[in-house]
Short mmCIF file of C-alpha atoms in Angstrom, two decimals:
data_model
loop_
_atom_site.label_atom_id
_atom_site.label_comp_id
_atom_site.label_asym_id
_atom_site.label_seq_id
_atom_site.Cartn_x
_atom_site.Cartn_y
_atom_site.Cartn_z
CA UNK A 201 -44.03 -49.08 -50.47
CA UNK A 202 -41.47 -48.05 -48.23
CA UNK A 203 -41.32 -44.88 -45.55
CA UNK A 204 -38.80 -44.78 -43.05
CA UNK A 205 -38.48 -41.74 -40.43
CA UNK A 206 -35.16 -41.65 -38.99
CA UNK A 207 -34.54 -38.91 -35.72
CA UNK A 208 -31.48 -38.98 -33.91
CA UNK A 209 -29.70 -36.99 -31.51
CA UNK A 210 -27.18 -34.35 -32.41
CA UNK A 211 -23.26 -36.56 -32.53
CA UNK A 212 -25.47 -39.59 -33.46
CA UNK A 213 -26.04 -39.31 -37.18
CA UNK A 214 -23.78 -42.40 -37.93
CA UNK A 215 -27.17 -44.56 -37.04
CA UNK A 216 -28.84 -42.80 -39.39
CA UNK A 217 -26.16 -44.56 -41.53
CA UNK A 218 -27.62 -48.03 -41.16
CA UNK A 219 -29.59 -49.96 -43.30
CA UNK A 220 -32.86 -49.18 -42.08
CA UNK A 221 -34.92 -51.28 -45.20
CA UNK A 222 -33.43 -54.46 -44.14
CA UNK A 223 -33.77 -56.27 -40.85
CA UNK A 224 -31.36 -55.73 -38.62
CA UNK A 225 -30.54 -59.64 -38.12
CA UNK A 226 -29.62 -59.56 -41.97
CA UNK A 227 -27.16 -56.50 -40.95
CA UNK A 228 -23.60 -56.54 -42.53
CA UNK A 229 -20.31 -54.53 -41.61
CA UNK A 230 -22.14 -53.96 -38.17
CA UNK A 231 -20.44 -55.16 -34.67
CA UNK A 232 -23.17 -56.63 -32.65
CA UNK A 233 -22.32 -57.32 -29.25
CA UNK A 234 -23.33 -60.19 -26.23
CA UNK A 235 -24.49 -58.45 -23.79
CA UNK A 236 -26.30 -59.60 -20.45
CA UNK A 237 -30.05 -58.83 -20.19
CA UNK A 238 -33.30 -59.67 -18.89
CA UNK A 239 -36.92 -61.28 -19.87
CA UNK A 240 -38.17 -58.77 -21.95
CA UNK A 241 -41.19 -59.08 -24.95
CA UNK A 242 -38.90 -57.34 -27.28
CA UNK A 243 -35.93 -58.33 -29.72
CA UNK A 244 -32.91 -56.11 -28.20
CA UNK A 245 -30.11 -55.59 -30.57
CA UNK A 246 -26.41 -54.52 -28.67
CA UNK A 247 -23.94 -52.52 -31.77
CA UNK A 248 -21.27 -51.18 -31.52
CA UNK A 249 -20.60 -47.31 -33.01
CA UNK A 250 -18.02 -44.97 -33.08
CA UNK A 251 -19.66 -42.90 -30.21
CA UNK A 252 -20.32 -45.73 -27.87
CA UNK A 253 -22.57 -48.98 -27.31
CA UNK A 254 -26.43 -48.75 -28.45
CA UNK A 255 -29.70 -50.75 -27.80
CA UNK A 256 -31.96 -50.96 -30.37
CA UNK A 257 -35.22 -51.91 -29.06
CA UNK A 258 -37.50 -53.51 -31.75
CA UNK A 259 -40.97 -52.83 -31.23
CA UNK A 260 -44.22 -50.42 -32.60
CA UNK A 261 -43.84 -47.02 -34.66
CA UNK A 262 -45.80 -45.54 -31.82
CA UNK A 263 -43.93 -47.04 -29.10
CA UNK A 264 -40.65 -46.20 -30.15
CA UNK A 265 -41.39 -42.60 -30.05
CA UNK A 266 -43.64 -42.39 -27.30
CA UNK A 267 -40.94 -44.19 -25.10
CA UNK A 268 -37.93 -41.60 -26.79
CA UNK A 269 -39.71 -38.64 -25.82
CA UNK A 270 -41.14 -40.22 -22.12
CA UNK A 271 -37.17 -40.61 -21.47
CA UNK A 272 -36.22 -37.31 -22.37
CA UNK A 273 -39.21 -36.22 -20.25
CA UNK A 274 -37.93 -38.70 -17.40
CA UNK A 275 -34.32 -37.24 -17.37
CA UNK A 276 -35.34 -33.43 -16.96
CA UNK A 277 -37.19 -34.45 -14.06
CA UNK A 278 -33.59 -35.91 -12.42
CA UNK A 279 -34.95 -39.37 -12.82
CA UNK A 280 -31.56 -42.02 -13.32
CA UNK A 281 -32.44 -43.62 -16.66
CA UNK A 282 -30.84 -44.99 -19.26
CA UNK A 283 -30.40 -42.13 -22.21
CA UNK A 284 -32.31 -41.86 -25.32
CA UNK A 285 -30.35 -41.43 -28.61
CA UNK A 286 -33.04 -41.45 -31.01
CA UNK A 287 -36.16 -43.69 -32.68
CA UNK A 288 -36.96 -45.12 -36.21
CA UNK A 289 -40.60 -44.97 -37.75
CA UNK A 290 -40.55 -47.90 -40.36
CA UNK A 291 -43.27 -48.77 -42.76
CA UNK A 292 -43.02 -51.49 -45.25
CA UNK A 293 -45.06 -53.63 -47.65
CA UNK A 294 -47.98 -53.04 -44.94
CA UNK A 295 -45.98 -54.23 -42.18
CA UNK A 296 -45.25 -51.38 -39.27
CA UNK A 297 -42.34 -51.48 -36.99
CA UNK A 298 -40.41 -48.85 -34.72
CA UNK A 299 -37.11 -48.68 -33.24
CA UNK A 300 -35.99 -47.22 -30.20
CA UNK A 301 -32.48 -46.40 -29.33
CA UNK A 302 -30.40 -45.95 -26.26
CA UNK A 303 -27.36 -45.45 -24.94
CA UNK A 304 -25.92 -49.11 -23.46
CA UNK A 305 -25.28 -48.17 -19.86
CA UNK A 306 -21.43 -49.80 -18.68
CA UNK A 307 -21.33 -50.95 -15.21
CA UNK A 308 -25.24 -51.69 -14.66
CA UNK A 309 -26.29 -55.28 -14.28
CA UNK A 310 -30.62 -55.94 -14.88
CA UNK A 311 -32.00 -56.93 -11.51
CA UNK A 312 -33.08 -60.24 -12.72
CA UNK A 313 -29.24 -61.16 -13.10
CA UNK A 314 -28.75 -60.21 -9.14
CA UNK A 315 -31.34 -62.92 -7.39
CA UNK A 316 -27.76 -64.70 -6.02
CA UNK A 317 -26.80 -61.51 -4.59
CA UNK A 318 -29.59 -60.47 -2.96
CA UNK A 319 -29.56 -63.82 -1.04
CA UNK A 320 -26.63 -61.58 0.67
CA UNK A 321 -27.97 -59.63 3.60
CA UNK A 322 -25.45 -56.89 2.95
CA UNK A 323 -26.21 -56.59 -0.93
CA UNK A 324 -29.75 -57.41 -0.72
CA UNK A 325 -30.48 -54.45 1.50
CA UNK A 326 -28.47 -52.16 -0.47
CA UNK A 327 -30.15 -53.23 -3.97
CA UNK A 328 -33.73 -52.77 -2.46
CA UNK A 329 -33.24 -49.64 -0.64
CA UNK A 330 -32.38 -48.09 -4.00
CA UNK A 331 -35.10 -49.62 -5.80
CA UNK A 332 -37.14 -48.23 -3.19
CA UNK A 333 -35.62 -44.84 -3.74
CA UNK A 334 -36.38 -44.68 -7.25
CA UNK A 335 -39.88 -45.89 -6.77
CA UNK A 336 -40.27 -43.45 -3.91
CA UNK A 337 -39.29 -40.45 -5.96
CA UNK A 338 -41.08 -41.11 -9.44
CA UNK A 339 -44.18 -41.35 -7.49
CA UNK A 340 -43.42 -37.75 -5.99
CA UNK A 341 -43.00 -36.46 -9.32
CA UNK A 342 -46.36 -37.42 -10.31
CA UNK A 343 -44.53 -40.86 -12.59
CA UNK A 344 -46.93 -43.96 -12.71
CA UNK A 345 -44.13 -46.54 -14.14
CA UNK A 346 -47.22 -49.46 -14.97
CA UNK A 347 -44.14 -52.40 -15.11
CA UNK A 348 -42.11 -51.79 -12.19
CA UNK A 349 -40.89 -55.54 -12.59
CA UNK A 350 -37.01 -56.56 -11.93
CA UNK A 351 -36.35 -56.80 -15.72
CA UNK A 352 -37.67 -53.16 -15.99
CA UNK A 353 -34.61 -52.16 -13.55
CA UNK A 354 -31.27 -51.54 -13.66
CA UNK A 355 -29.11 -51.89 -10.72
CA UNK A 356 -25.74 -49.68 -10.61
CA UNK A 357 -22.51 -49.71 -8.57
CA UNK A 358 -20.76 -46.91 -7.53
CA UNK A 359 -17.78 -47.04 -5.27
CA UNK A 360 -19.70 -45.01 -2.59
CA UNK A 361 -23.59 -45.66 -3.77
CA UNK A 362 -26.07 -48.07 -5.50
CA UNK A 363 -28.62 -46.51 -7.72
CA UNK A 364 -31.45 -48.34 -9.47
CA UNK A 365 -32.20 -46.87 -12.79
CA UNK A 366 -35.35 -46.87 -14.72
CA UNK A 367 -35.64 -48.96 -17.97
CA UNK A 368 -38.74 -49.79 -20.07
CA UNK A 369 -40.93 -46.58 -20.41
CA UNK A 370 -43.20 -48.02 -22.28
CA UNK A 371 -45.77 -48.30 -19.77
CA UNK A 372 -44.94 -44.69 -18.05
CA UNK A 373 -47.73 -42.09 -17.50
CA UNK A 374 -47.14 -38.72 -16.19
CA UNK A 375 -49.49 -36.64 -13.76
CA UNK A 376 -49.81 -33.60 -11.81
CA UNK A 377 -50.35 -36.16 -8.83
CA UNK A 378 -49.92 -39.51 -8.22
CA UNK A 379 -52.79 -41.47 -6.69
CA UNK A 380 -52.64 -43.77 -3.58
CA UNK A 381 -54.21 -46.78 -6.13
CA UNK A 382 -51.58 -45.92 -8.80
CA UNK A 383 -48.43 -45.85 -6.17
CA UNK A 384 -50.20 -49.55 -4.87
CA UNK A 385 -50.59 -50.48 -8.26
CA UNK A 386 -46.67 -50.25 -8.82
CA UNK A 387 -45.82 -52.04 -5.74
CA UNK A 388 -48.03 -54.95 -6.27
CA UNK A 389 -46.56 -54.86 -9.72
CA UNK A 390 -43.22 -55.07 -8.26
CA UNK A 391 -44.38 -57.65 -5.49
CA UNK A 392 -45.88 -60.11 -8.50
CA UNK A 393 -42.44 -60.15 -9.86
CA UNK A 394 -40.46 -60.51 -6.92
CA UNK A 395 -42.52 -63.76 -6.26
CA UNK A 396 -42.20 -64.73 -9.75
CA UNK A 397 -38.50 -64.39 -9.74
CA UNK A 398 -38.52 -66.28 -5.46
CA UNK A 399 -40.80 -68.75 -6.38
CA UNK A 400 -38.82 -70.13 -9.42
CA UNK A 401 -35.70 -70.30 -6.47
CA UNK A 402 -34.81 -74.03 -5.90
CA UNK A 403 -34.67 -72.66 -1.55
CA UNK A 404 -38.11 -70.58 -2.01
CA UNK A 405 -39.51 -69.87 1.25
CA UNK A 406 -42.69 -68.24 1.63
CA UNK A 407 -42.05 -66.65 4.72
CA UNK A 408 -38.89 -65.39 3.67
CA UNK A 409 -40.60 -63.69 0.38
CA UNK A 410 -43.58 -62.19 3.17
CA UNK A 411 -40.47 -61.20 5.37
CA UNK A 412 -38.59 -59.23 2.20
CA UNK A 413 -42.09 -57.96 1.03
CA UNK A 414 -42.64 -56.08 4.23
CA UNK A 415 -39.51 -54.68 4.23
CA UNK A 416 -39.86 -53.09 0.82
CA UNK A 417 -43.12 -51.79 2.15
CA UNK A 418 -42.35 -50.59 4.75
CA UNK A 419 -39.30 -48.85 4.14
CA UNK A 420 -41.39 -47.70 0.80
CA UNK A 421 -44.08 -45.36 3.26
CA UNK A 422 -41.43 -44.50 5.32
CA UNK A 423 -38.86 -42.86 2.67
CA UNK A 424 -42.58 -41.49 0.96
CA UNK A 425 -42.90 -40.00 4.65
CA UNK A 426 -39.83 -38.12 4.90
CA UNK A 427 -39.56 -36.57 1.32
CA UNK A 428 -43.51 -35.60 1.10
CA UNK A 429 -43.16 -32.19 2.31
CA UNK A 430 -40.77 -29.95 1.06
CA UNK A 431 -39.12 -27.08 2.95
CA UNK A 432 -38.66 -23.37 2.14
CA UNK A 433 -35.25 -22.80 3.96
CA UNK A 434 -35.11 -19.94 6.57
CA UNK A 435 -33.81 -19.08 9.40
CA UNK A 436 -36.27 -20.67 11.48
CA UNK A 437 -37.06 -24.09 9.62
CA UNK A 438 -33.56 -24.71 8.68
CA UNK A 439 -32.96 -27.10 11.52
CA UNK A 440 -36.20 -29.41 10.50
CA UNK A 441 -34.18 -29.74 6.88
CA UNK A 442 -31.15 -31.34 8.95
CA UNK A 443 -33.51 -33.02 10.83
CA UNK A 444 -35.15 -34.59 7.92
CA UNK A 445 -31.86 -35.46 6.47
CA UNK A 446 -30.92 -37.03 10.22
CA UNK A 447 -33.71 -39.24 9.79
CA UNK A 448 -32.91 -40.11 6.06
CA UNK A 449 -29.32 -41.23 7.90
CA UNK A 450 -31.34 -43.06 9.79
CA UNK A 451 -33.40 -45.20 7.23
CA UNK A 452 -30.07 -45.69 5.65
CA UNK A 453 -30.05 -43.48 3.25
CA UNK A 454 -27.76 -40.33 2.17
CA UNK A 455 -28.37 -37.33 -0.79
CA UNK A 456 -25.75 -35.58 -2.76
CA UNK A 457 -24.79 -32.79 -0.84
CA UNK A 458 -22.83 -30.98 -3.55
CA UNK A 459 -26.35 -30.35 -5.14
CA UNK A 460 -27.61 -28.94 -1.91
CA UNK A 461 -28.28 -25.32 -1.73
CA UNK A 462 -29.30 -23.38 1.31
CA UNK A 463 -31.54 -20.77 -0.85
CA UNK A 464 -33.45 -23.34 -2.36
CA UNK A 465 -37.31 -25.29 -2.34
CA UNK A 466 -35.61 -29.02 -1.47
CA UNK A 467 -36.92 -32.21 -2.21
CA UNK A 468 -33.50 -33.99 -2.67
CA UNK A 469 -33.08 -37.39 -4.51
CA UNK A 470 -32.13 -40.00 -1.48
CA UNK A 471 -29.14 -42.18 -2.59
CA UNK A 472 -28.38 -45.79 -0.80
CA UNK A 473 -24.66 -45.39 0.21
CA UNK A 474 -22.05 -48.39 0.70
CA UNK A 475 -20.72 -49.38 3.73
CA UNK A 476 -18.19 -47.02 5.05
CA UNK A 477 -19.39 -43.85 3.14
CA UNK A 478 -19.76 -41.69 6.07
CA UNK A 479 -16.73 -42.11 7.23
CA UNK A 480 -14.86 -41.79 3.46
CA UNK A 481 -16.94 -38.73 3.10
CA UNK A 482 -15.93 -36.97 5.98
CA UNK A 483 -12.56 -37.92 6.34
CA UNK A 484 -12.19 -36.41 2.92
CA UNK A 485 -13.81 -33.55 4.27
CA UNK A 486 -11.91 -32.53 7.41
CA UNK A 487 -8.75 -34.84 7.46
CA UNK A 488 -9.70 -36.96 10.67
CA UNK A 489 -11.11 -40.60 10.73
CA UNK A 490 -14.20 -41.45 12.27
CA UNK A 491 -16.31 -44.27 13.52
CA UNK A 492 -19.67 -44.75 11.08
CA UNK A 493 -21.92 -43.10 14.05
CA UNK A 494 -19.51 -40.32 14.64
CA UNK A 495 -19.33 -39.44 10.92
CA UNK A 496 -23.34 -39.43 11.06
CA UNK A 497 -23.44 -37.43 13.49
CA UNK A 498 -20.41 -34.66 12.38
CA UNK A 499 -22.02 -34.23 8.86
CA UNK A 500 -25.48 -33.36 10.96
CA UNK A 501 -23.55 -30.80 12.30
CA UNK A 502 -21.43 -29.52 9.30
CA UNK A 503 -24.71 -28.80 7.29
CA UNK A 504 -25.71 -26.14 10.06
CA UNK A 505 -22.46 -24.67 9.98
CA UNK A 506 -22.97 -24.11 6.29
CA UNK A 507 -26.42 -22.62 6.33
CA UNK A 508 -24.65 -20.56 9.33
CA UNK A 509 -21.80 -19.17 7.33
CA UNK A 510 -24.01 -18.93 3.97
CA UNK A 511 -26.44 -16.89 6.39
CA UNK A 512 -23.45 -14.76 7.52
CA UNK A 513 -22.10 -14.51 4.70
CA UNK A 514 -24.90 -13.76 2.76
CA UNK A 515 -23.88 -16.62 0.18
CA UNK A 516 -23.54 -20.08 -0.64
CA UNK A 517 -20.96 -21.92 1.00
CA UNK A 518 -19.79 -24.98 -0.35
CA UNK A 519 -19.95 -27.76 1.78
CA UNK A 520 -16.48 -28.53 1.47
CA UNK A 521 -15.44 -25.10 2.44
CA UNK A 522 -17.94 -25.52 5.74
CA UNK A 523 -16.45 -28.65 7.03
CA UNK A 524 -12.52 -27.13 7.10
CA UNK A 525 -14.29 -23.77 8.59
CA UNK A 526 -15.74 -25.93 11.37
CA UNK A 527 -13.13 -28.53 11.99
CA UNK A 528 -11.01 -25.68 12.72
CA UNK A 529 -12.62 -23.09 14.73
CA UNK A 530 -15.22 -25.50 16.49
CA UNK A 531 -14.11 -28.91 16.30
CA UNK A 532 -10.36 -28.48 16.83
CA UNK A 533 -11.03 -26.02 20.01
CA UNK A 534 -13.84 -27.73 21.89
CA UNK A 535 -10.78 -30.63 21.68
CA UNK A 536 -8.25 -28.73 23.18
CA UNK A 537 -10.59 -27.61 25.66
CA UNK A 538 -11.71 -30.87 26.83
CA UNK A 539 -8.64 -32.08 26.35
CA UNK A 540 -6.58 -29.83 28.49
CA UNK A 541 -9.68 -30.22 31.72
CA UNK A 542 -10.15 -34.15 31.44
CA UNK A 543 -6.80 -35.59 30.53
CA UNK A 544 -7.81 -38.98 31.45
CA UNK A 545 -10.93 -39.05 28.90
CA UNK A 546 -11.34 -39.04 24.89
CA UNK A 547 -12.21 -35.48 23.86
CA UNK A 548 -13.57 -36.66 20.97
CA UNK A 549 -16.64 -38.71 22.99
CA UNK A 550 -17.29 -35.46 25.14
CA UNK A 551 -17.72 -33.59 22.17
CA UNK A 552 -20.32 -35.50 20.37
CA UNK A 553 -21.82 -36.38 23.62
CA UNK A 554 -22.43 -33.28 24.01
CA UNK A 555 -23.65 -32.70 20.20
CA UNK A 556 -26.27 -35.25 21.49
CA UNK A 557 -27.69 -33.41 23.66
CA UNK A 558 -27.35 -30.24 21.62
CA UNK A 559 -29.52 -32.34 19.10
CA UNK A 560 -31.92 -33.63 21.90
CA UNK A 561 -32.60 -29.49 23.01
CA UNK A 562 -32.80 -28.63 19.30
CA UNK A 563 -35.34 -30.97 18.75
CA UNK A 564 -37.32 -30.01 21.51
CA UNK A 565 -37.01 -25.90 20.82
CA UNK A 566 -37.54 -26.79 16.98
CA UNK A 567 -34.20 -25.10 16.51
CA UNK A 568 -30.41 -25.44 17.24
CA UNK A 569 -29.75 -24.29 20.38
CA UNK A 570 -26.13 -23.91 20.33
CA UNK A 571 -22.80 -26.05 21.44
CA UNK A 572 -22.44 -23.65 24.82
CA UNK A 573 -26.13 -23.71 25.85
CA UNK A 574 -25.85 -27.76 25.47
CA UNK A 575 -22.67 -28.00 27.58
CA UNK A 576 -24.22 -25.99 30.01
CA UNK A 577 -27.18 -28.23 30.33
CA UNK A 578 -25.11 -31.12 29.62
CA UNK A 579 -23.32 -30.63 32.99
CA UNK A 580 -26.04 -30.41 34.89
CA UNK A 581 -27.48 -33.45 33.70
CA UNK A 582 -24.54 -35.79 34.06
CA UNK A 583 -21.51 -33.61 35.25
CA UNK A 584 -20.62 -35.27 38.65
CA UNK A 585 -20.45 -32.17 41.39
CA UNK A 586 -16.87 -32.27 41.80
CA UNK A 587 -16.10 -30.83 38.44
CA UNK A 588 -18.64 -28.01 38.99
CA UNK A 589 -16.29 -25.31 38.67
CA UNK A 590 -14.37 -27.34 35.78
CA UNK A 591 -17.18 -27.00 34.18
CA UNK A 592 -17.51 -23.05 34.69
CA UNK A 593 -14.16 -22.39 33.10
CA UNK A 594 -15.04 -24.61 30.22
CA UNK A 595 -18.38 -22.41 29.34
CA UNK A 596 -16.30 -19.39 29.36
CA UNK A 597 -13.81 -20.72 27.38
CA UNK A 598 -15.93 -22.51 24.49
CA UNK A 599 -18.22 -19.03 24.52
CA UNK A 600 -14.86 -17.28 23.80
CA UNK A 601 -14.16 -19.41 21.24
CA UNK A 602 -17.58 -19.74 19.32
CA UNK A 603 -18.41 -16.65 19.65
CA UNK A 604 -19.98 -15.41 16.30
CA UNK A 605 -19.66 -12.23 14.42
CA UNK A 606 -23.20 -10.70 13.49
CA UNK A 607 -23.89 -9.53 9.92
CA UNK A 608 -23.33 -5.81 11.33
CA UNK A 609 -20.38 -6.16 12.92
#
């Protein structure tokens, strides 16, 4: 007896083309392919189709459509995952099998194939702190993986990012809420295979695998910390969103802003950037080169000029559109002004010394203060006397110049 159930996605019906009754190592006119992989208790199969690379997954009739459909379930919830073309129910003689199938994602390596990198401080930071993202933000969405191990993750390279992507749903189990004994259950499941994976290292040290285990943890409740809570954006709360994105900065992290909305619930995904992606980022964004810090510190304050103008404006301003908008009627002026009083000094430092301290108030008022209320204060607190009245002709100018235009007017 034979029954075969075949579902594929729409563009994919060529692999509903293949001979199904045999077994796929007895295959003919198929292009199978070498591709790289990790430990894994199923046969993977790598073809080639007119439509692009596939996995086939051997394993259970159940499996193979539980883990299609967990996928599809996994991707709607703006999970990075690999992407599910379809599964195959086989019966045959008695004997059961399933299929699943997937899209073969370019450009992604397993993790098991990056141990020698992650002996590099600089890559081995950047590869966990994704991992840790992902981690962090299925367990927010209520996503108990079960086999967090490093076969079970795929680790990709952007020019500006890494991003860890989820592989082997198998084992996933979705809930309203996650528990605190399910999210510890992952890690330790995640710790085991570290140690596996350290231990089997000619150079294992023990202290060093404690040292890195930490660090995951750690940086683990700390990103769990930060995106818990989400925030209803308003005028009055809209400087504790920048000030959860400062301290995202902070851990190392970045988001997407072109997915960021200033009229919207956010609980953003938190992406680990690459060296120097601050400063690509905004120099794209306004023209000028910065330092790292600077950049940091400019994007802070580009983000409330765009929930400014969108508030104004009663829109959404792109991001893009805020940055030029600031560079030129706040950036560029408080330059020229400091520029044209202290000759002898960078205006560039003065300004976002002075952004410092606007940041410092903010944080204390639980709301941004303003650039001319922080250069006032600023003064006072390390202006030397002599400059006193310097200093007066500076607040009227930058008032004059940031002056803003009410809804009414």
């Amino acid at each position: 007896m034979l029954n075969i159930k075949i579902f594929v996605e729409q563009r994919w019906e060529e692999l509903e083309n293949l001979c199904w009754t045999e077994k796929i190592e007895q295959w003919q006119n198929v292009r199978f392919l070498n591709r790289r992989k990790g430990e894994s208790r199923h046969k993977l199969f790598f073809i080639r189709t007119g439509k692009g690379d596939v996995v086939v997954k051997r394993t259970s009739e159940e499996l193979a459509e539980r883990e299609f459909y967990s996928y599809k379930k996994i991707i709607s919830m703006g999970i990075p995952t690999i992407f599910p073309i379809g599964f195959i129910k086989k019966e045959m003689d008695n004997e059961k099998e399933g299929y699943f199938l997937s899209l073969y994602e370019k450009s992604a390596l397993p993790e098991s194939h990056l141990i020698r990198m992650l002996k590099n401080k600089t890559y081995r930071d950047l590869i966990w702190n994704a991992v840790v993202a992902l981690l962090v933000v299925i367990h927010l969405k209520g996503i108990f993986w079960g086999d967090p191990s490093l076969d079970n993750i795929l680790i990709k390279f952007y020019k500006k990012r890494v991003e860890a992507l989820l592989i082997d749903a198998e084992t996933v189990s979705f809930y309203e809420s996650l528990s605190k004994e399910k999210e510890m259950e992952d890690l330790k499941r995640l710790f085991e295979s570290l140690f596996a994976y350290s231990y089997a290292d000619e150079e294992f040290d023990e202290k060093f695998f404690e040292k890195r285990k930490n660090y995951i943890e750690n940086r683990y409740n700390k990103l769990k910390q930060i995106l818990s809570e989400t925030i209803q954006l308003g005028a009055t709360n809209h400087f504790k969103l920048v000030k959860r994105i400062d301290n995202l900065f902070t851990l190392g992290y970045t988001f997407n802003p072109e997915r960021f909305s200033s009229t919207l619930q956010v609980r953003f995904y938190p992406i680990a950037p690459r060296k120097g992606w601050f400063v690509t980022f905004v120099e794209e964004m306004v023209g000028e080169e910065f330092t790292p810090e600077q950049s940091r510190k400019i994007f802070r304050e580009i983000l409330m000029h765009q929930y400014e103008m969108s508030s104004m404006e009663n829109r959404v301003v792109k991001l893009k559109e805020a940055a030029k908008d600031w560079y030129k009627n706040y950036f560029a002026k408080a330059k020229n002004i400091f520029k044209a009083y202290f000759p002898d000094k960078s205006p560039v430092k003065i300004y976002l010394e002075i952004l410092d301290h606007k940041w410092f108030l903010s944080e204390q008022a639980g709301k941004d203060v303003g650039i001319v209320e922080a250069a006032r204060s600023y003064s006072k607190k390390f202006g030397k006397k002599e400059y006193s009245s310097v200093w007066t002709n500076i607040f009227t100018l930058l008032s004059a110049a940031f002056s803003k235009k009410t809804k009414d007017e």
